[in-house]
Coordinates of C-alpha atoms in Angstrom, one line a residue:
M1 CA 11.3 23.9 -11.1
T2 CA 10.4 22.1 -7.7
I3 CA 10.4 23.3 -4.3
A4 CA 10.2 21.3 -1.0
Y5 CA 10.3 22.7 2.6
A6 CA 9.8 20.9 6.2
R7 CA 9.1 22.3 9.2
K8 CA 8.6 20.3 13.7
L9 CA 6.7 22.9 16.2
R10 CA 10.1 24.0 17.5
R11 CA 13.8 25.3 16.4
S12 CA 14.5 27.2 13.4
A13 CA 18.1 26.9 10.8
L14 CA 18.0 28.1 7.7
C15 CA 19.4 25.4 5.3
G16 CA 20.6 26.8 1.7
M17 CA 17.3 27.0 0.0
M18 CA 15.6 25.1 2.2
F19 CA 13.8 26.5 5.4
L20 CA 13.4 23.9 7.4
V21 CA 12.5 23.9 11.6
L22 CA 13.8 20.7 13.2
V23 CA 13.6 18.8 17.0
V24 CA 16.6 17.0 18.6
V25 CA 15.6 13.9 18.9
V26 CA 17.5 11.0 20.9
S27 CA 17.7 7.7 19.6
A28 CA 18.9 4.4 21.2
G29 CA 20.1 3.0 17.2
S30 CA 18.4 3.2 14.5
A31 CA 16.1 0.0 14.2
A32 CA 17.0 -2.9 11.6
A33 CA 15.6 -3.0 8.1
A34 CA 12.4 -5.1 8.4
P35 CA 12.2 -8.2 5.9
S36 CA 9.5 -7.6 3.8
C37 CA 8.7 -4.4 2.4
S38 CA 6.0 -3.6 -0.1
R39 CA 3.6 -0.4 -1.2
T40 CA 0.7 -0.7 0.2
R41 CA -2.2 -0.7 -2.7
I42 CA -5.0 1.5 -4.0
A43 CA -7.8 1.4 -6.3
G44 CA -7.6 4.6 -8.7
A45 CA -4.8 5.7 -7.7
E46 CA -3.5 5.5 -11.5
K47 CA -6.9 8.0 -12.4
L48 CA -5.1 11.1 -13.9
V49 CA -5.2 14.3 -11.3
D50 CA -8.1 15.9 -12.2
P51 CA -7.2 19.5 -10.7
G52 CA -10.3 21.3 -10.8
R53 CA -11.4 18.1 -8.5
I54 CA -9.2 16.7 -6.9
D55 CA -9.4 13.9 -4.7
Q56 CA -7.6 14.3 -1.1
R57 CA -8.7 11.6 0.3
L58 CA -7.3 9.0 -3.0
L59 CA -4.4 12.0 -2.3
D60 CA -4.1 11.3 1.5
A61 CA -4.1 6.9 0.6
S62 CA -1.5 7.2 -1.9
V63 CA 1.4 9.5 -0.4
L64 CA 0.8 7.4 3.5
A65 CA 1.4 5.0 1.1
E66 CA 4.8 5.5 -0.2
V67 CA 5.4 7.3 3.7
N68 CA 4.9 3.6 5.2
Y69 CA 6.7 2.2 2.8
L70 CA 10.2 4.3 3.4
R71 CA 9.1 3.2 6.7
C72 CA 8.6 0.3 6.6
R73 CA 12.1 0.2 5.1
K74 CA 13.7 1.3 8.2
G75 CA 12.4 -0.9 10.5
L76 CA 9.5 1.9 11.4
A77 CA 5.4 1.6 12.8
K78 CA 3.4 3.3 9.9
L79 CA 1.5 6.0 10.3
A80 CA -2.2 5.0 11.1
P81 CA -4.3 7.5 8.3
A82 CA -6.6 11.0 10.1
N83 CA -9.2 12.7 8.8
G84 CA -8.8 15.4 11.0
M85 CA -4.6 15.7 10.0
R86 CA -5.9 14.7 5.9
R87 CA -8.2 18.1 6.8
A88 CA -5.8 20.3 8.0
A89 CA -3.3 20.2 5.7
E90 CA -6.3 20.2 2.2
T91 CA -6.9 23.4 3.5
H92 CA -3.2 24.9 4.4
A93 CA -2.1 23.2 0.5
R94 CA -5.0 26.3 -0.5
W95 CA -4.3 28.5 0.8
M96 CA -0.6 28.2 -0.2
A97 CA -2.2 28.0 -3.7
R98 CA -4.4 30.5 -3.8
A99 CA -2.2 32.9 -2.2
H100 CA 0.4 31.6 -4.7
D101 CA 2.9 30.8 -2.6
L102 CA 5.0 27.8 -0.8
T103 CA 5.3 28.8 3.1
H104 CA 4.7 27.5 6.6
L105 CA 2.7 30.1 7.5
S106 CA -1.1 31.1 6.2
S107 CA -3.8 34.2 7.3
L108 CA -6.4 32.2 8.6
R109 CA -7.3 32.3 12.1
G110 CA -6.0 29.9 14.3
K111 CA -4.6 27.7 11.6
R112 CA -1.2 30.0 10.6
T113 CA 1.3 28.5 11.9
T114 CA 1.6 24.7 11.3
S115 CA 1.5 23.9 15.9
Q116 CA -1.8 25.7 15.5
R117 CA -2.7 23.5 12.4
I118 CA -1.7 20.3 14.0
L119 CA -3.2 20.7 17.7
A120 CA -6.6 21.6 16.3
A121 CA -6.6 18.7 14.2
A122 CA -5.6 15.9 17.2
R123 CA -5.7 15.1 20.5
N124 CA -2.9 14.7 23.1
I125 CA -0.5 14.9 20.7
H126 CA 3.5 15.4 22.1
M127 CA 5.0 15.9 18.5
G128 CA 4.4 17.5 15.0
S129 CA 5.4 18.2 11.6
E130 CA 4.9 19.7 8.6
N131 CA 6.5 18.7 4.9
I132 CA 5.6 20.9 1.9
A133 CA 5.9 21.6 -2.1
K134 CA 5.0 22.3 -4.9
V135 CA 5.5 20.5 -8.0
S136 CA 4.0 21.0 -11.1
L137 CA 0.3 19.0 -12.4
Y138 CA 2.7 17.2 -15.6
R139 CA 5.4 15.4 -14.7
L140 CA 7.8 18.2 -16.4
D141 CA 10.1 18.6 -13.1
E142 CA 10.9 14.4 -14.0
A143 CA 11.5 15.1 -17.4
G144 CA 14.3 17.4 -16.4
R145 CA 14.3 19.6 -19.9
Y146 CA 11.7 19.8 -22.0
R147 CA 9.9 21.4 -25.0
I148 CA 6.6 23.0 -24.9
V149 CA 4.8 22.2 -28.6
D150 CA 1.5 23.5 -28.0
A151 CA 1.1 25.5 -24.9
P152 CA -2.6 26.0 -24.6
G153 CA -3.2 23.4 -25.8
C154 CA -1.3 21.9 -22.4
H155 CA 1.4 19.4 -24.9
F156 CA 4.6 19.1 -23.9
E157 CA 7.2 17.0 -25.1
T158 CA 11.1 15.2 -23.5
G159 CA 14.0 15.9 -25.8
K160 CA 12.7 12.7 -27.5
G161 CA 10.2 13.6 -28.9
T162 CA 7.5 11.3 -26.1
R163 CA 4.2 12.8 -25.0
I164 CA 4.2 14.4 -21.2
G165 CA 1.4 14.0 -18.8
R166 CA -0.6 15.1 -16.0
H167 CA 0.8 13.7 -12.8
S168 CA -1.2 10.8 -11.3
Y169 CA -2.3 10.1 -7.3
A170 CA 0.4 7.3 -8.1
S171 CA 3.3 9.3 -9.1
L172 CA 2.2 12.3 -7.7
A173 CA 2.5 10.6 -4.9
R174 CA 5.6 8.3 -5.0
Y175 CA 6.9 12.1 -6.7
V176 CA 6.7 14.3 -3.9
T177 CA 7.9 11.7 -1.0
D178 CA 10.8 11.4 -2.9
L179 CA 11.5 14.1 -3.3
W180 CA 11.1 14.5 1.0
Y181 CA 13.1 11.7 1.4
R182 CA 16.3 12.8 -0.2
S183 CA 15.5 16.4 2.2
G184 CA 17.7 15.7 5.4
G185 CA 14.7 17.9 6.8
H186 CA 11.8 16.1 5.6
R187 CA 13.5 12.4 6.2
K188 CA 13.7 13.3 9.5
N189 CA 9.8 14.6 9.2
M190 CA 9.0 11.8 7.7
M191 CA 11.3 8.7 9.4
D192 CA 10.9 10.1 13.2
R193 CA 9.9 7.3 15.7
R194 CA 7.2 9.3 17.7
A195 CA 5.2 9.9 15.3
R196 CA 1.1 8.1 15.0
I197 CA -0.5 9.6 12.7
A198 CA -1.0 11.6 9.2
G199 CA -3.3 13.4 6.9
A200 CA -1.9 14.9 3.0
G201 CA -3.8 18.0 1.3
A202 CA -3.5 19.0 -1.5
G203 CA -4.2 22.3 -4.0
Y204 CA -4.3 23.4 -7.2
D205 CA -2.8 26.8 -8.9
P206 CA -3.8 27.8 -12.3
R207 CA -0.9 30.9 -11.8
A208 CA 1.8 28.8 -11.2
G209 CA 2.6 28.5 -15.5
N210 CA 2.9 25.3 -17.6
C211 CA -0.6 24.4 -17.4
G212 CA 0.1 24.7 -13.0
G213 CA 1.0 23.6 -10.1
L214 CA 0.3 21.4 -7.1
Y215 CA 0.7 23.0 -3.5
I216 CA 0.9 19.8 -1.5
S217 CA 0.9 19.2 2.8
Q218 CA 1.2 16.2 4.1
T219 CA 1.4 17.2 8.7
I220 CA 2.4 14.2 11.3
A221 CA 1.7 14.0 14.7
G222 CA 2.7 11.8 17.8

């Protein structure tokens, strides 16, 4: 099962299965869509994710490319990569994987909350948000119904007999950002006009079943 959460720095609201903490933003009106938007091609993004050696920089670049593509379609400025934000997201994603828990809170000293993580990662910050998600290492969430041919061998097939493989960095980034975009709270975080920088990271949980799961975190600030 795919699960996602979003958090802003202030005000909390409970909505269905998702815990959303949102900041109300007053806008002068929606901007016209940009005349031409395309995804930035990320070298190496088609490489399959190796759970034992996740390329955090490649993941970050792939997620940022997807977010910026979606922002472009809304006429919004691109977010710039930020190493501090990437490291903050990676640290939290790896913590969630170790804790086997999708949450905005951690037990790490000085990095327990979203605001602590963001304020420690960047200077002159006036707003911040965090989107998190948990997905399967193999593309089972997208497949919907599937059958397990050989669980120890990670052999899964669709109902039509097509084998289901691991996520690539590109497919993982697109799936997760699309998941966030289809949720109102997550979309507001990604589309925030005040945002300037972002960073994403991932952690692998081998206990998640069906050959493991990936915890993804993206921190956004401006």
